[in-house]
Each structure stands twice: as C-alpha cells, then as structure tokens.
Short mmCIF file of C-alpha atoms in Angstrom, two decimals:
data_model
loop_
_atom_site.label_atom_id
_atom_site.label_comp_id
_atom_site.label_asym_id
_atom_site.label_seq_id
_atom_site.Cartn_x
_atom_site.Cartn_y
_atom_site.Cartn_z
CA TYR L 1 106.50 106.42 85.20
CA MET L 2 109.51 108.64 84.94
CA LYS L 3 107.68 111.80 86.21
CA GLY L 4 106.47 109.86 89.26
CA ALA L 5 109.87 108.26 89.87
CA GLN L 6 111.71 111.54 89.54
CA ALA L 7 109.33 113.50 91.78
CA ALA L 8 109.75 110.83 94.57
CA ALA L 9 113.55 110.79 94.16
CA ASP L 10 113.68 114.58 94.48
CA VAL L 11 111.64 114.55 97.78
CA ILE L 12 113.67 111.62 99.25
CA ASN L 13 116.98 113.23 98.25
CA LYS L 14 115.98 116.50 99.99
CA ALA L 15 115.29 114.33 103.16
CA GLY L 16 118.74 112.80 103.12
CA GLY L 17 118.49 110.24 100.30
CA VAL L 18 119.31 106.54 100.73
CA ASN L 19 121.75 105.70 103.53
CA GLY L 20 123.22 109.18 103.12
CA GLU L 21 123.53 109.01 99.28
CA LYS L 22 121.44 110.78 96.72
CA ILE L 23 119.16 108.68 94.49
CA VAL L 24 120.29 108.89 90.82
CA LEU L 25 117.70 107.69 88.35
CA VAL L 26 118.73 105.83 85.09
CA ALA L 27 116.05 105.30 82.41
CA GLY L 28 115.61 102.27 80.20
CA ASP L 29 112.98 101.73 77.49
CA ASP L 30 112.06 98.11 76.73
CA ALA L 31 109.25 99.04 74.24
CA CYS L 32 107.22 96.20 75.69
CA GLU L 33 109.43 93.67 73.85
CA PRO L 34 110.90 90.83 75.99
CA LYS L 35 114.30 90.60 74.13
CA GLN L 36 114.78 94.36 74.54
CA ALA L 37 113.76 94.09 78.25
CA VAL L 38 116.59 91.57 78.89
CA ALA L 39 119.06 93.81 76.99
CA VAL L 40 117.98 96.82 79.09
CA ALA L 41 118.16 94.76 82.30
CA ASN L 42 121.71 93.59 81.50
CA ARG L 43 122.76 97.21 80.77
CA LEU L 44 121.27 98.51 84.01
CA VAL L 45 123.07 95.84 86.02
CA ASP L 46 126.44 95.66 84.16
CA GLN L 47 127.04 99.24 83.04
CA ASP L 48 124.81 101.35 85.29
CA LYS L 49 125.46 99.31 88.38
CA VAL L 50 121.88 99.96 89.66
CA ILE L 51 120.92 98.70 93.12
CA GLY L 52 117.14 98.88 92.62
CA VAL L 53 114.68 98.87 89.63
CA VAL L 54 111.25 100.36 89.28
CA GLY L 55 109.78 98.22 86.44
CA HIS L 56 109.10 96.81 84.11
CA PHE L 57 105.58 97.58 82.83
CA CYS L 58 104.51 94.75 80.51
CA SER L 59 104.41 91.35 82.38
CA SER L 60 105.99 89.57 79.38
CA ASN L 61 109.05 91.91 79.93
CA THR L 62 109.13 91.89 83.76
CA ILE L 63 109.35 88.12 83.87
CA PRO L 64 112.55 87.63 81.86
CA ALA L 65 114.14 90.94 83.06
CA SER L 66 113.57 89.92 86.67
CA GLU L 67 115.75 86.82 86.15
CA VAL L 68 118.65 89.13 85.34
CA TYR L 69 118.09 91.29 88.41
CA ASP L 70 117.71 88.22 90.67
CA GLU L 71 121.00 86.76 89.53
CA ALA L 72 122.71 90.17 90.25
CA GLY L 73 121.05 90.58 93.63
CA VAL L 74 119.14 93.68 92.50
CA ILE L 75 115.68 94.36 94.01
CA ALA L 76 112.89 95.27 91.60
CA ILE L 77 109.34 96.65 92.08
CA THR L 78 106.95 96.75 89.18
CA PRO L 79 104.30 99.45 89.32
CA GLY L 80 102.10 97.71 86.72
CA SER L 81 102.88 94.05 85.89
CA THR L 82 99.87 92.02 87.05
CA ASN L 83 100.46 88.53 85.58
CA PRO L 84 100.73 86.09 88.57
CA ALA L 85 103.89 84.51 87.23
CA VAL L 86 105.85 87.68 88.02
CA THR L 87 105.90 86.70 91.72
CA GLU L 88 105.25 82.95 91.44
CA ARG L 89 108.77 81.88 90.43
CA GLY L 90 110.43 81.97 93.86
CA LEU L 91 112.53 85.10 93.21
CA SER L 92 113.52 86.67 96.52
CA ALA L 93 113.58 90.37 95.56
CA MET L 94 110.75 90.86 93.04
CA PHE L 95 107.78 92.94 94.31
CA ARG L 96 104.69 94.68 92.93
CA MET L 97 102.99 97.93 93.70
CA CYS L 98 99.84 96.63 91.95
CA GLY L 99 97.46 93.74 92.25
CA ARG L 100 97.40 90.48 90.30
CA ASP L 101 95.31 89.37 87.33
CA ASP L 102 93.76 86.53 89.23
CA GLN L 103 92.29 89.19 91.54
CA GLN L 104 91.45 91.67 88.69
CA GLY L 105 89.75 88.92 86.67
CA ILE L 106 87.40 88.17 89.63
CA VAL L 107 86.38 91.81 89.90
CA ALA L 108 85.79 92.06 86.10
CA GLY L 109 83.85 88.81 85.89
CA ASP L 110 81.66 89.73 88.75
CA TYR L 111 80.96 93.20 87.44
CA ILE L 112 79.97 91.80 84.03
CA VAL L 113 77.46 89.38 85.67
CA ASP L 114 76.15 91.50 88.56
CA VAL L 115 76.09 95.03 87.09
CA LEU L 116 76.27 94.76 83.34
CA LYS L 117 73.94 91.71 83.46
CA GLY L 118 76.03 90.08 80.67
CA LYS L 119 74.43 86.92 79.21
CA LYS L 120 76.28 86.66 75.87
CA VAL L 121 79.86 87.69 76.66
CA VAL L 122 82.67 87.83 74.18
CA VAL L 123 86.16 87.45 75.61
CA LEU L 124 89.12 88.75 73.50
CA HIS L 125 92.82 89.10 74.19
CA ASP L 126 96.05 90.21 72.49
CA LYS L 127 97.86 86.86 72.71
CA ASP L 128 100.40 88.53 75.17
CA THR L 129 101.26 87.17 78.63
CA TYR L 130 99.36 90.02 80.33
CA GLY L 131 96.33 90.29 78.08
CA GLN L 132 95.63 86.59 77.62
CA GLY L 133 96.29 85.85 81.30
CA LEU L 134 93.74 88.46 82.26
CA ALA L 135 91.19 87.32 79.71
CA ASP L 136 91.52 83.80 81.03
CA ALA L 137 91.13 84.89 84.65
CA THR L 138 87.96 86.85 83.66
CA LYS L 139 86.60 83.96 81.62
CA ALA L 140 87.19 81.60 84.50
CA GLN L 141 85.28 83.87 86.90
CA LEU L 142 82.40 84.20 84.39
CA GLU L 143 82.17 80.38 84.07
CA LYS L 144 82.16 80.11 87.90
CA ARG L 145 79.11 82.49 87.84
CA GLY L 146 77.45 80.35 85.15
CA VAL L 147 78.16 82.54 82.09
CA LYS L 148 79.98 80.79 79.28
CA ALA L 149 81.78 82.98 76.69
CA VAL L 150 79.94 82.96 73.31
CA LEU L 151 83.27 83.78 71.61
CA TYR L 152 86.93 83.53 72.92
CA GLU L 153 89.54 84.77 70.52
CA GLY L 154 93.05 86.32 70.27
CA LEU L 155 93.88 89.45 68.27
CA THR L 156 97.40 90.18 67.01
CA ARG L 157 99.20 93.12 68.67
CA GLY L 158 99.86 95.94 66.23
CA GLU L 159 96.82 95.12 64.14
CA LYS L 160 94.45 97.94 63.36
CA ASP L 161 91.66 96.35 61.28
CA PHE L 162 89.34 94.30 63.50
CA SER L 163 86.38 94.11 61.07
CA ALA L 164 86.54 90.30 60.96
CA VAL L 165 86.21 89.93 64.77
CA VAL L 166 83.51 92.69 64.85
CA THR L 167 81.51 90.57 62.39
CA LYS L 168 81.87 87.58 64.71
CA ILE L 169 80.77 89.64 67.69
CA ARG L 170 77.62 90.77 65.80
CA ALA L 171 76.91 87.11 64.77
CA ALA L 172 77.30 85.99 68.35
CA GLY L 173 74.65 88.52 69.48
CA ALA L 174 77.03 89.72 72.24
CA ASP L 175 75.86 92.13 74.91
CA VAL L 176 79.25 92.53 76.52
CA VAL L 177 82.76 92.44 74.99
CA TYR L 178 85.67 91.96 77.43
CA PHE L 179 89.15 92.67 76.07
CA GLY L 180 92.35 91.67 77.85
CA GLY L 181 95.15 93.82 76.46
CA LEU L 182 96.51 97.38 76.01
CA HIS L 183 95.30 100.64 74.62
CA PRO L 184 96.89 100.46 71.10
CA GLU L 185 94.44 97.62 70.25
CA ALA L 186 91.52 98.52 72.59
CA GLY L 187 91.13 101.95 70.94
CA PRO L 188 90.66 100.88 67.32
CA LEU L 189 88.62 97.84 68.50
CA VAL L 190 85.99 99.88 70.47
CA ARG L 191 85.85 102.47 67.63
CA GLN L 192 85.14 99.78 65.00
CA LEU L 193 82.42 98.21 67.23
CA ARG L 194 80.69 101.70 67.43
CA GLU L 195 81.18 102.49 63.77
CA GLN L 196 79.75 99.14 62.67
CA GLY L 197 76.55 99.82 64.59
CA LEU L 198 77.15 97.80 67.78
CA LYS L 199 76.48 100.87 69.98
CA ASP L 200 74.61 98.97 72.68
CA VAL L 201 77.30 96.33 73.24
CA LYS L 202 79.07 97.13 76.49
CA PHE L 203 82.82 97.19 76.28
CA MET L 204 85.01 96.36 79.32
CA SER L 205 88.83 96.14 79.57
CA ASP L 206 91.67 96.27 82.15
CA ASP L 207 94.43 98.32 83.68
CA GLY L 208 96.32 98.16 80.38
CA ILE L 209 94.03 100.93 78.96
CA VAL L 210 94.52 103.33 81.87
CA THR L 211 95.97 106.14 79.86
CA ASP L 212 94.83 109.20 77.94
CA GLU L 213 96.30 107.59 74.86
CA LEU L 214 93.25 105.37 74.73
CA VAL L 215 91.32 108.38 73.40
CA THR L 216 93.98 108.93 70.73
CA THR L 217 94.11 105.35 69.61
CA ALA L 218 90.31 105.27 69.39
CA GLY L 219 90.22 108.40 67.32
CA GLY L 220 88.24 110.56 69.78
CA ALA L 221 86.47 110.71 73.12
CA GLN L 222 83.12 109.89 71.55
CA TYR L 223 84.27 106.32 70.92
CA VAL L 224 85.51 105.66 74.47
CA ASP L 225 82.45 107.15 76.16
CA GLY L 226 80.92 104.35 78.32
CA VAL L 227 83.99 102.03 78.24
CA TYR L 228 84.49 100.19 81.52
CA MET L 229 87.89 99.08 82.98
CA THR L 230 89.37 97.56 86.09
CA PHE L 231 92.18 99.40 87.94
CA GLY L 232 93.36 99.93 91.49
CA ALA L 233 91.26 102.43 93.52
CA ASP L 234 92.25 105.91 92.24
CA PRO L 235 95.30 106.89 94.33
CA ARG L 236 94.65 110.62 93.56
CA LEU L 237 91.61 110.36 95.88
CA LEU L 238 93.58 109.15 98.89
CA PRO L 239 94.45 111.52 101.78
CA ASP L 240 98.05 110.33 101.68
CA SER L 241 98.42 111.60 98.05
CA LYS L 242 96.99 115.02 98.45
CA ALA L 243 100.22 117.00 98.91
CA VAL L 244 102.00 115.09 96.08
CA VAL L 245 98.98 115.47 93.69
CA ASP L 246 98.76 119.20 94.45
CA ALA L 247 102.50 119.56 93.73
CA PHE L 248 102.15 117.80 90.35
CA ARG L 249 99.07 119.88 89.43
CA ALA L 250 100.92 123.08 90.38
CA GLN L 251 103.49 122.09 87.60
CA GLY L 252 100.63 121.51 85.13
CA VAL L 253 100.90 117.69 85.35
CA GLU L 254 97.99 115.42 86.06
CA PRO L 255 99.33 112.38 87.95
CA GLU L 256 97.05 109.85 86.16
CA GLY L 257 97.51 106.23 85.38
CA TYR L 258 100.71 104.80 86.84
CA THR L 259 102.38 108.07 87.91
CA LEU L 260 101.72 107.63 91.59
CA TYR L 261 102.49 103.87 91.32
CA ALA L 262 105.96 104.69 90.17
CA TYR L 263 106.23 107.38 92.96
CA ALA L 264 105.28 104.83 95.60
CA SER L 265 107.67 102.21 94.17
CA VAL L 266 110.60 104.64 94.59
CA GLN L 267 109.40 105.30 98.17
CA ALA L 268 109.32 101.59 98.91
CA LEU L 269 112.83 100.92 97.51
CA ALA L 270 114.21 103.87 99.52
CA ALA L 271 112.36 102.56 102.65
CA GLY L 272 113.79 99.11 102.12
CA PHE L 273 117.40 100.27 101.75
CA ASN L 274 117.14 102.76 104.57
CA GLY L 275 115.33 100.32 106.87
CA ALA L 276 117.93 97.63 106.30
CA LYS L 277 120.79 100.17 106.61
CA SER L 278 122.18 98.43 103.50
CA ASN L 279 122.40 99.07 99.80
CA LYS L 280 122.13 95.26 99.09
CA GLY L 281 118.94 94.17 97.30
CA GLU L 282 118.45 91.08 99.35
CA ASP L 283 118.68 93.04 102.66
CA ALA L 284 116.15 95.61 101.36
CA ALA L 285 113.86 92.77 100.17
CA LYS L 286 113.93 91.05 103.55
CA TRP L 287 113.18 94.34 105.29
CA LEU L 288 110.20 95.07 103.01
CA LYS L 289 108.64 91.65 103.63
CA ALA L 290 108.76 92.29 107.38
CA ASN L 291 107.74 95.97 107.57
CA PRO L 292 104.84 98.12 106.24
CA VAL L 293 105.78 101.19 104.27
CA GLN L 294 103.81 104.50 104.25
CA THR L 295 103.61 105.64 100.60
CA VAL L 296 101.81 108.16 98.53
CA MET L 297 99.24 105.43 97.96
CA GLY L 298 98.77 104.67 101.65
CA LYS L 299 100.31 101.94 103.87
CA LYS L 300 101.65 98.99 101.82
CA GLU L 301 102.61 95.56 103.07
CA TRP L 302 104.09 92.62 101.13
CA ASP L 303 103.88 88.87 101.54
CA ALA L 304 106.77 86.33 101.22
CA LYS L 305 106.27 86.27 97.39
CA GLY L 306 106.45 90.04 97.01
CA ASP L 307 102.71 90.51 96.41
CA LEU L 308 100.72 93.18 98.20
CA LYS L 309 98.76 91.75 101.05
CA VAL L 310 95.78 93.88 100.05
CA SER L 311 94.70 94.61 96.49
CA ASP L 312 92.06 97.22 95.73
CA TYR L 313 90.72 96.65 92.21
CA VAL L 314 87.59 98.65 91.38
CA VAL L 315 85.74 99.54 88.22
CA TYR L 316 86.07 102.84 86.26
CA GLN L 317 84.15 104.24 83.32
CA TRP L 318 85.27 106.65 80.56
CA ASP L 319 82.99 109.63 79.72
CA LYS L 320 82.30 111.69 76.61
CA ASP L 321 85.11 114.14 77.51
CA GLY L 322 87.66 111.36 77.36
CA LYS L 323 88.22 111.23 81.17
CA TYR L 324 87.79 108.20 83.39
CA HIS L 325 86.04 108.09 86.84
CA GLN L 326 86.00 105.53 89.56
CA LEU L 327 82.53 104.08 89.93
CA GLU L 328 80.98 103.41 93.38
CA LYS L 329 82.02 100.02 94.79
CA GLN L 330 79.30 97.43 94.42
CA LYS L 331 77.99 96.25 97.81
#
C-alpha cells in the first residue's frame, strides 16, 4: 500500500500537487482489528487533520472507520475492501478502487462449476466480515448453478492447526475446497490438505491471498502450486500502467498485489480535489461521482454509492515457483 501511495504522491507533487499544495502522506496501521481501526481513524482526523484517506484494507475495519471519516467530512477510497456493506450504508464520500464480493462470488462460483467441474464442494470461511461475506456469495452462486456445498464451516482466525476440518473434508469426499479469508489461514490450510494426502482436491480462494506471503504461511511454493484465486485483472498488464511498473522495477520493487490499487487511489483523490478546486471531502466526492479519472489502472468511474461502474474479476493460479498468473478469461 504505502509504496504505491508514496510513488503516486511523488509524481503528483512534481506536477503541482493538490490545488497548489504538496501531498503529505500520514501512515496508520489498524492490524486488521476493528477497534484499532477506529482509533487510527480518530487520530488521522483529530491530530493529523487529513483531508483524504486511502484505506482501510480489511472490510471489518473499513466499515467502522468510514463512519469516523464521514462525520468529519473526510473522503476515503479503499483499495481492497470488497464487502458490499462498505458502500451500502449511504455514506456520501466512501469509494472503492476494487470490486465487490457479490461480483467476486459469482466469478468464483461459476469457475468452480464450469472449469473445475466441482460436484462436491466444501465452502470454508474465517468468520470475518470479508471472508464469510465472500464464502456466502460464492455458496449462493454455486446453489444457483445447482451445486450444494457438502460442508460449510467457519475457521478461527489465528488458528494454525486445521487437522479437524481436513478430516471432515476427506470424509465429505470433496473435489473442490473454497476458502473465504486471508493468507495467514489459507497457507496452513492448503499445506495440511496436501500433507494429509488430499493432493487432488482443488483449492480456490479470493483476493485476500493475493500476496507473496501466502508462500511463507504455507511453508513453501510446493504447497501453493495449483491454488486458484479471484482478483481484479492484473493491472501490471495494462498499457496505462507500463511507465509506473517500469519505474517500480527499476528500483527493484515488483508492484504486485495491491500496490497499483493504492497508487490509483491516490490519483483519484488528487483528481477529485483538483477537479472540484476544493480541499473539502464532500466536494471531491461529488466531482468523482460525476467525472471519470484516468489512473494507472485505466479509466475509472464511480456510481452514486461510490462503487466502480465496471468490475473486472478474473481467476489466477499459483505455480510451483510461488508466483501467480492470470488465467485466460472463460468465454
């Protein structure tokens, strides 16, 4: 996040900044804990006097933190919070640079049925707003396509021993396991599936595992080999991102995961303030809902809720070298 945001701020500042002033970035870490997110939000508003926020990441944090920003008239763009509730509460200045779980769940469910040919599908989640919301959206799409989950269960975040659930997966005769959640649990879960002999069971997850840290939490690339996940179309492959991607790589940084989402979020905030010729959040928000913005991820447009008008979820697969690649779109 921070690398992407800082790189965008540097470029915008060189071009004149926001309404003639330089962008100054202030960092906050909410550790994916809602109480901490509210504390961070209050600090950013009261002490740091921010006018715009790029964040948060976990939906369960973005939701309460955004109430603080809304009350203070601060505009926020989340690069990665996909739970529908983020933009469904009538807040006037809450935006996303990513899609929504109800869109992502449809793509995952269809892929499991059409490509993976899943007949006995296990749906797991981490009991969090994001993970469970996505598992439910995927399960709903599977049911719509005539596939009923043979097991639907929640894991506890922070847990590392999933032998009990692996035993249930084996007993259910599963051919596909779908997990709604993040990499700290996805890694050990897929490793234990493989170690306990369920090598032919296909494993699919979401944009919460889009990080090289998945390889670390799984204990090696050999365990993530073959894992599927949904994520927005790889922004590194877009013509609009070429110059920025080249600049990152020249510094020895691979702009993977959400780096370019954070970059584009800073671009959008700057465009909103400059377009409105105002440093007020509500003015920037009104401008963004009425005008497209050219970003590192292409042209972006938002609806009245702050959702992107077009979402571009596709399926990726991890390989034996611990890298992920976008798969061809299914016709």
